[in-house]
JSON list of C-alpha atoms in Angstrom, two decimals:
[
{"chain": "E", "resi": 1427, "resn": "UNK", "atom": "CA", "xyz": [-31.94, 5.51, -0.01]},
{"chain": "E", "resi": 1428, "resn": "UNK", "atom": "CA", "xyz": [-29.34, 2.78, -0.41]},
{"chain": "E", "resi": 1429, "resn": "UNK", "atom": "CA", "xyz": [-27.72, 0.92, 2.43]},
{"chain": "E", "resi": 1430, "resn": "UNK", "atom": "CA", "xyz": [-24.10, -0.09, 1.91]},
{"chain": "E", "resi": 1431, "resn": "UNK", "atom": "CA", "xyz": [-22.65, -3.32, 3.20]},
{"chain": "E", "resi": 1432, "resn": "UNK", "atom": "CA", "xyz": [-18.92, -3.93, 3.18]},
{"chain": "E", "resi": 1433, "resn": "UNK", "atom": "CA", "xyz": [-17.52, -7.42, 2.99]},
{"chain": "E", "resi": 1434, "resn": "UNK", "atom": "CA", "xyz": [-14.12, -8.96, 2.43]},
{"chain": "E", "resi": 1435, "resn": "UNK", "atom": "CA", "xyz": [-15.64, -11.35, -0.10]},
{"chain": "E", "resi": 1436, "resn": "UNK", "atom": "CA", "xyz": [-17.27, -10.53, -3.43]},
{"chain": "E", "resi": 1437, "resn": "UNK", "atom": "CA", "xyz": [-20.59, -12.02, -2.33]},
{"chain": "E", "resi": 1438, "resn": "UNK", "atom": "CA", "xyz": [-23.85, -10.19, -3.00]},
{"chain": "E", "resi": 1439, "resn": "UNK", "atom": "CA", "xyz": [-25.69, -8.71, -0.03]},
{"chain": "E", "resi": 1440, "resn": "UNK", "atom": "CA", "xyz": [-29.38, -7.92, 0.15]},
{"chain": "E", "resi": 1441, "resn": "UNK", "atom": "CA", "xyz": [-30.63, -5.14, 2.40]},
{"chain": "E", "resi": 1442, "resn": "UNK", "atom": "CA", "xyz": [-33.93, -3.37, 2.54]},
{"chain": "E", "resi": 1443, "resn": "UNK", "atom": "CA", "xyz": [-34.04, 0.31, 1.73]},
{"chain": "E", "resi": 1444, "resn": "UNK", "atom": "CA", "xyz": [-36.32, 2.77, 3.50]},
{"chain": "E", "resi": 1445, "resn": "UNK", "atom": "CA", "xyz": [-39.02, 1.92, 0.93]},
{"chain": "E", "resi": 1446, "resn": "UNK", "atom": "CA", "xyz": [-38.85, -1.81, 1.65]},
{"chain": "E", "resi": 1447, "resn": "UNK", "atom": "CA", "xyz": [-37.35, -2.80, -1.71]},
{"chain": "E", "resi": 1448, "resn": "UNK", "atom": "CA", "xyz": [-34.23, -4.99, -1.71]},
{"chain": "E", "resi": 1449, "resn": "UNK", "atom": "CA", "xyz": [-30.94, -3.55, -2.91]},
{"chain": "E", "resi": 1450, "resn": "UNK", "atom": "CA", "xyz": [-28.07, -5.80, -3.91]},
{"chain": "E", "resi": 1451, "resn": "UNK", "atom": "CA", "xyz": [-24.55, -4.51, -3.70]},
{"chain": "E", "resi": 1452, "resn": "UNK", "atom": "CA", "xyz": [-21.30, -6.17, -4.63]},
{"chain": "E", "resi": 1453, "resn": "UNK", "atom": "CA", "xyz": [-18.45, -4.77, -2.58]},
{"chain": "E", "resi": 1454, "resn": "UNK", "atom": "CA", "xyz": [-14.88, -5.96, -2.76]},
{"chain": "E", "resi": 1455, "resn": "UNK", "atom": "CA", "xyz": [-12.31, -4.53, -0.38]},
{"chain": "E", "resi": 1456, "resn": "UNK", "atom": "CA", "xyz": [-9.01, -4.03, -2.17]},
{"chain": "E", "resi": 1457, "resn": "UNK", "atom": "CA", "xyz": [-6.02, -4.81, -0.03]},
{"chain": "E", "resi": 1458, "resn": "UNK", "atom": "CA", "xyz": [-3.31, -2.19, -0.07]},
{"chain": "E", "resi": 1459, "resn": "UNK", "atom": "CA", "xyz": [-0.11, -3.38, -1.69]},
{"chain": "E", "resi": 1460, "resn": "UNK", "atom": "CA", "xyz": [3.22, -1.78, -0.82]},
{"chain": "E", "resi": 1461, "resn": "UNK", "atom": "CA", "xyz": [6.44, -2.57, -2.68]},
{"chain": "E", "resi": 1462, "resn": "UNK", "atom": "CA", "xyz": [9.61, -1.50, -0.90]},
{"chain": "E", "resi": 1463, "resn": "UNK", "atom": "CA", "xyz": [12.68, -1.27, -3.12]},
{"chain": "E", "resi": 1464, "resn": "UNK", "atom": "CA", "xyz": [16.06, -0.91, -1.49]},
{"chain": "E", "resi": 1465, "resn": "UNK", "atom": "CA", "xyz": [19.62, -1.19, -2.64]},
{"chain": "E", "resi": 1466, "resn": "UNK", "atom": "CA", "xyz": [22.83, 0.67, -3.24]},
{"chain": "E", "resi": 1467, "resn": "UNK", "atom": "CA", "xyz": [23.24, 3.66, -5.50]},
{"chain": "E", "resi": 1468, "resn": "UNK", "atom": "CA", "xyz": [23.11, 2.67, -9.16]},
{"chain": "E", "resi": 1469, "resn": "UNK", "atom": "CA", "xyz": [21.26, -0.59, -8.53]},
{"chain": "E", "resi": 1470, "resn": "UNK", "atom": "CA", "xyz": [18.18, 0.39, -10.55]},
{"chain": "E", "resi": 1471, "resn": "UNK", "atom": "CA", "xyz": [15.78, 1.57, -7.85]},
{"chain": "E", "resi": 1472, "resn": "UNK", "atom": "CA", "xyz": [14.64, 4.62, -9.83]},
{"chain": "E", "resi": 1473, "resn": "UNK", "atom": "CA", "xyz": [14.16, 2.59, -13.01]},
{"chain": "E", "resi": 1474, "resn": "UNK", "atom": "CA", "xyz": [12.01, 0.10, -11.08]},
{"chain": "E", "resi": 1475, "resn": "UNK", "atom": "CA", "xyz": [9.96, 2.98, -9.64]},
{"chain": "E", "resi": 1476, "resn": "UNK", "atom": "CA", "xyz": [9.43, 4.42, -13.14]},
{"chain": "E", "resi": 1477, "resn": "UNK", "atom": "CA", "xyz": [8.07, 1.08, -14.36]},
{"chain": "E", "resi": 1478, "resn": "UNK", "atom": "CA", "xyz": [5.79, 0.76, -11.33]},
{"chain": "E", "resi": 1479, "resn": "UNK", "atom": "CA", "xyz": [4.56, 4.34, -11.75]},
{"chain": "E", "resi": 1480, "resn": "UNK", "atom": "CA", "xyz": [3.68, 3.56, -15.37]},
{"chain": "E", "resi": 1481, "resn": "UNK", "atom": "CA", "xyz": [1.72, 0.58, -14.01]},
{"chain": "E", "resi": 1482, "resn": "UNK", "atom": "CA", "xyz": [-0.40, 2.79, -11.75]},
{"chain": "E", "resi": 1483, "resn": "UNK", "atom": "CA", "xyz": [1.55, 2.72, -8.49]},
{"chain": "E", "resi": 1484, "resn": "UNK", "atom": "CA", "xyz": [1.94, 5.80, -6.32]},
{"chain": "E", "resi": 1485, "resn": "UNK", "atom": "CA", "xyz": [5.73, 6.06, -6.10]},
{"chain": "E", "resi": 1486, "resn": "UNK", "atom": "CA", "xyz": [8.05, 7.77, -3.63]},
{"chain": "E", "resi": 1487, "resn": "UNK", "atom": "CA", "xyz": [11.81, 7.85, -4.19]},
{"chain": "E", "resi": 1488, "resn": "UNK", "atom": "CA", "xyz": [14.48, 8.25, -1.48]},
{"chain": "E", "resi": 1489, "resn": "UNK", "atom": "CA", "xyz": [12.07, 8.03, 1.45]},
{"chain": "E", "resi": 1490, "resn": "UNK", "atom": "CA", "xyz": [13.76, 7.97, 4.86]},
{"chain": "E", "resi": 1491, "resn": "UNK", "atom": "CA", "xyz": [12.90, 4.62, 6.46]},
{"chain": "E", "resi": 1492, "resn": "UNK", "atom": "CA", "xyz": [11.63, 6.40, 9.57]},
{"chain": "E", "resi": 1493, "resn": "UNK", "atom": "CA", "xyz": [8.77, 7.93, 7.54]},
{"chain": "E", "resi": 1494, "resn": "UNK", "atom": "CA", "xyz": [7.46, 4.69, 6.03]},
{"chain": "E", "resi": 1495, "resn": "UNK", "atom": "CA", "xyz": [4.54, 4.18, 8.43]},
{"chain": "E", "resi": 1496, "resn": "UNK", "atom": "CA", "xyz": [3.52, 7.84, 8.24]},
{"chain": "E", "resi": 1497, "resn": "UNK", "atom": "CA", "xyz": [3.51, 7.68, 4.42]},
{"chain": "E", "resi": 1498, "resn": "UNK", "atom": "CA", "xyz": [1.49, 4.46, 4.28]},
{"chain": "E", "resi": 1499, "resn": "UNK", "atom": "CA", "xyz": [-1.09, 5.73, 6.77]},
{"chain": "E", "resi": 1500, "resn": "UNK", "atom": "CA", "xyz": [-1.46, 8.99, 4.85]},
{"chain": "E", "resi": 1501, "resn": "UNK", "atom": "CA", "xyz": [-1.83, 7.28, 1.47]},
{"chain": "E", "resi": 1502, "resn": "UNK", "atom": "CA", "xyz": [-4.27, 4.77, 2.94]},
{"chain": "E", "resi": 1503, "resn": "UNK", "atom": "CA", "xyz": [-6.48, 7.65, 4.06]},
{"chain": "E", "resi": 1504, "resn": "UNK", "atom": "CA", "xyz": [-6.23, 9.03, 0.52]},
{"chain": "E", "resi": 1505, "resn": "UNK", "atom": "CA", "xyz": [-7.46, 5.60, -0.69]},
{"chain": "E", "resi": 1506, "resn": "UNK", "atom": "CA", "xyz": [-4.33, 4.65, -2.63]},
{"chain": "E", "resi": 1507, "resn": "UNK", "atom": "CA", "xyz": [-4.09, 0.88, -3.00]},
{"chain": "E", "resi": 1508, "resn": "UNK", "atom": "CA", "xyz": [-0.79, 0.42, -4.86]},
{"chain": "E", "resi": 1509, "resn": "UNK", "atom": "CA", "xyz": [2.32, 2.09, -3.44]},
{"chain": "E", "resi": 1510, "resn": "UNK", "atom": "CA", "xyz": [6.00, 1.70, -4.30]},
{"chain": "E", "resi": 1511, "resn": "UNK", "atom": "CA", "xyz": [8.74, 3.18, -2.13]},
{"chain": "E", "resi": 1512, "resn": "UNK", "atom": "CA", "xyz": [12.49, 3.34, -2.71]},
{"chain": "E", "resi": 1513, "resn": "UNK", "atom": "CA", "xyz": [14.67, 3.44, 0.40]},
{"chain": "E", "resi": 1514, "resn": "UNK", "atom": "CA", "xyz": [18.41, 3.94, -0.12]},
{"chain": "E", "resi": 1515, "resn": "UNK", "atom": "CA", "xyz": [20.69, 1.53, 1.75]},
{"chain": "E", "resi": 1516, "resn": "UNK", "atom": "CA", "xyz": [23.14, 4.40, 2.30]},
{"chain": "E", "resi": 1517, "resn": "UNK", "atom": "CA", "xyz": [20.71, 5.91, 4.77]},
{"chain": "E", "resi": 1518, "resn": "UNK", "atom": "CA", "xyz": [23.08, 4.81, 7.55]},
{"chain": "E", "resi": 1519, "resn": "UNK", "atom": "CA", "xyz": [21.40, 4.35, 10.91]},
{"chain": "E", "resi": 1520, "resn": "UNK", "atom": "CA", "xyz": [18.13, 5.38, 9.26]},
{"chain": "E", "resi": 1521, "resn": "UNK", "atom": "CA", "xyz": [17.89, 1.95, 7.59]},
{"chain": "E", "resi": 1522, "resn": "UNK", "atom": "CA", "xyz": [18.15, 0.22, 10.97]},
{"chain": "E", "resi": 1523, "resn": "UNK", "atom": "CA", "xyz": [14.64, 1.44, 11.87]},
{"chain": "E", "resi": 1524, "resn": "UNK", "atom": "CA", "xyz": [13.13, -0.34, 8.86]},
{"chain": "E", "resi": 1525, "resn": "UNK", "atom": "CA", "xyz": [12.37, -3.64, 10.68]},
{"chain": "E", "resi": 1526, "resn": "UNK", "atom": "CA", "xyz": [10.61, -1.72, 13.46]},
{"chain": "E", "resi": 1527, "resn": "UNK", "atom": "CA", "xyz": [8.66, 0.31, 10.87]},
{"chain": "E", "resi": 1528, "resn": "UNK", "atom": "CA", "xyz": [7.55, -2.88, 9.12]},
{"chain": "E", "resi": 1529, "resn": "UNK", "atom": "CA", "xyz": [6.20, -4.28, 12.41]},
{"chain": "E", "resi": 1530, "resn": "UNK", "atom": "CA", "xyz": [4.12, -1.12, 12.88]},
{"chain": "E", "resi": 1531, "resn": "UNK", "atom": "CA", "xyz": [2.31, -1.50, 9.54]},
{"chain": "E", "resi": 1532, "resn": "UNK", "atom": "CA", "xyz": [-1.26, -2.84, 9.57]},
{"chain": "E", "resi": 1533, "resn": "UNK", "atom": "CA", "xyz": [-1.33, -6.63, 9.07]},
{"chain": "E", "resi": 1534, "resn": "UNK", "atom": "CA", "xyz": [-3.95, -6.24, 6.30]},
{"chain": "E", "resi": 1535, "resn": "UNK", "atom": "CA", "xyz": [-1.45, -4.43, 4.09]},
{"chain": "E", "resi": 1536, "resn": "UNK", "atom": "CA", "xyz": [0.51, -6.64, 1.73]},
{"chain": "E", "resi": 1537, "resn": "UNK", "atom": "CA", "xyz": [4.24, -5.78, 1.83]},
{"chain": "E", "resi": 1538, "resn": "UNK", "atom": "CA", "xyz": [6.77, -6.93, -0.78]},
{"chain": "E", "resi": 1539, "resn": "UNK", "atom": "CA", "xyz": [10.44, -6.10, -0.36]},
{"chain": "E", "resi": 1540, "resn": "UNK", "atom": "CA", "xyz": [12.83, -6.08, -3.30]},
{"chain": "E", "resi": 1541, "resn": "UNK", "atom": "CA", "xyz": [16.56, -5.64, -2.74]},
{"chain": "E", "resi": 1542, "resn": "UNK", "atom": "CA", "xyz": [18.21, -4.30, -5.89]},
{"chain": "E", "resi": 1543, "resn": "UNK", "atom": "CA", "xyz": [21.74, -5.33, -6.68]},
{"chain": "E", "resi": 1544, "resn": "UNK", "atom": "CA", "xyz": [24.21, -3.82, -9.06]},
{"chain": "E", "resi": 1545, "resn": "UNK", "atom": "CA", "xyz": [26.41, -6.07, -11.16]},
{"chain": "E", "resi": 1546, "resn": "UNK", "atom": "CA", "xyz": [29.65, -4.56, -12.43]}
]
């Protein structure tokens, strides 16, 4: 029987099993990373999501800003560690809830926000 020890550092831990023999485990907690992409129509949000999806991110396009916390909590329970979300600026009053949604997200989750622009 192995005993698991979780640490935020990659240091080895020794614990005794039921048989008295030491077991060393290396456990690294991976911090969830969320990239939020926002911008006007035609600014390249979908292209950016395609690149991130090819890089292993779980991607969601055109998410209403009011569902951001629900999505992150759900994907965290599913043990996803890399998430990219596109939120359209045309969402009207929906986009005004984004700052409140960001405050509700767990402080251990790394958030990066990218505002796409379109140059004519």
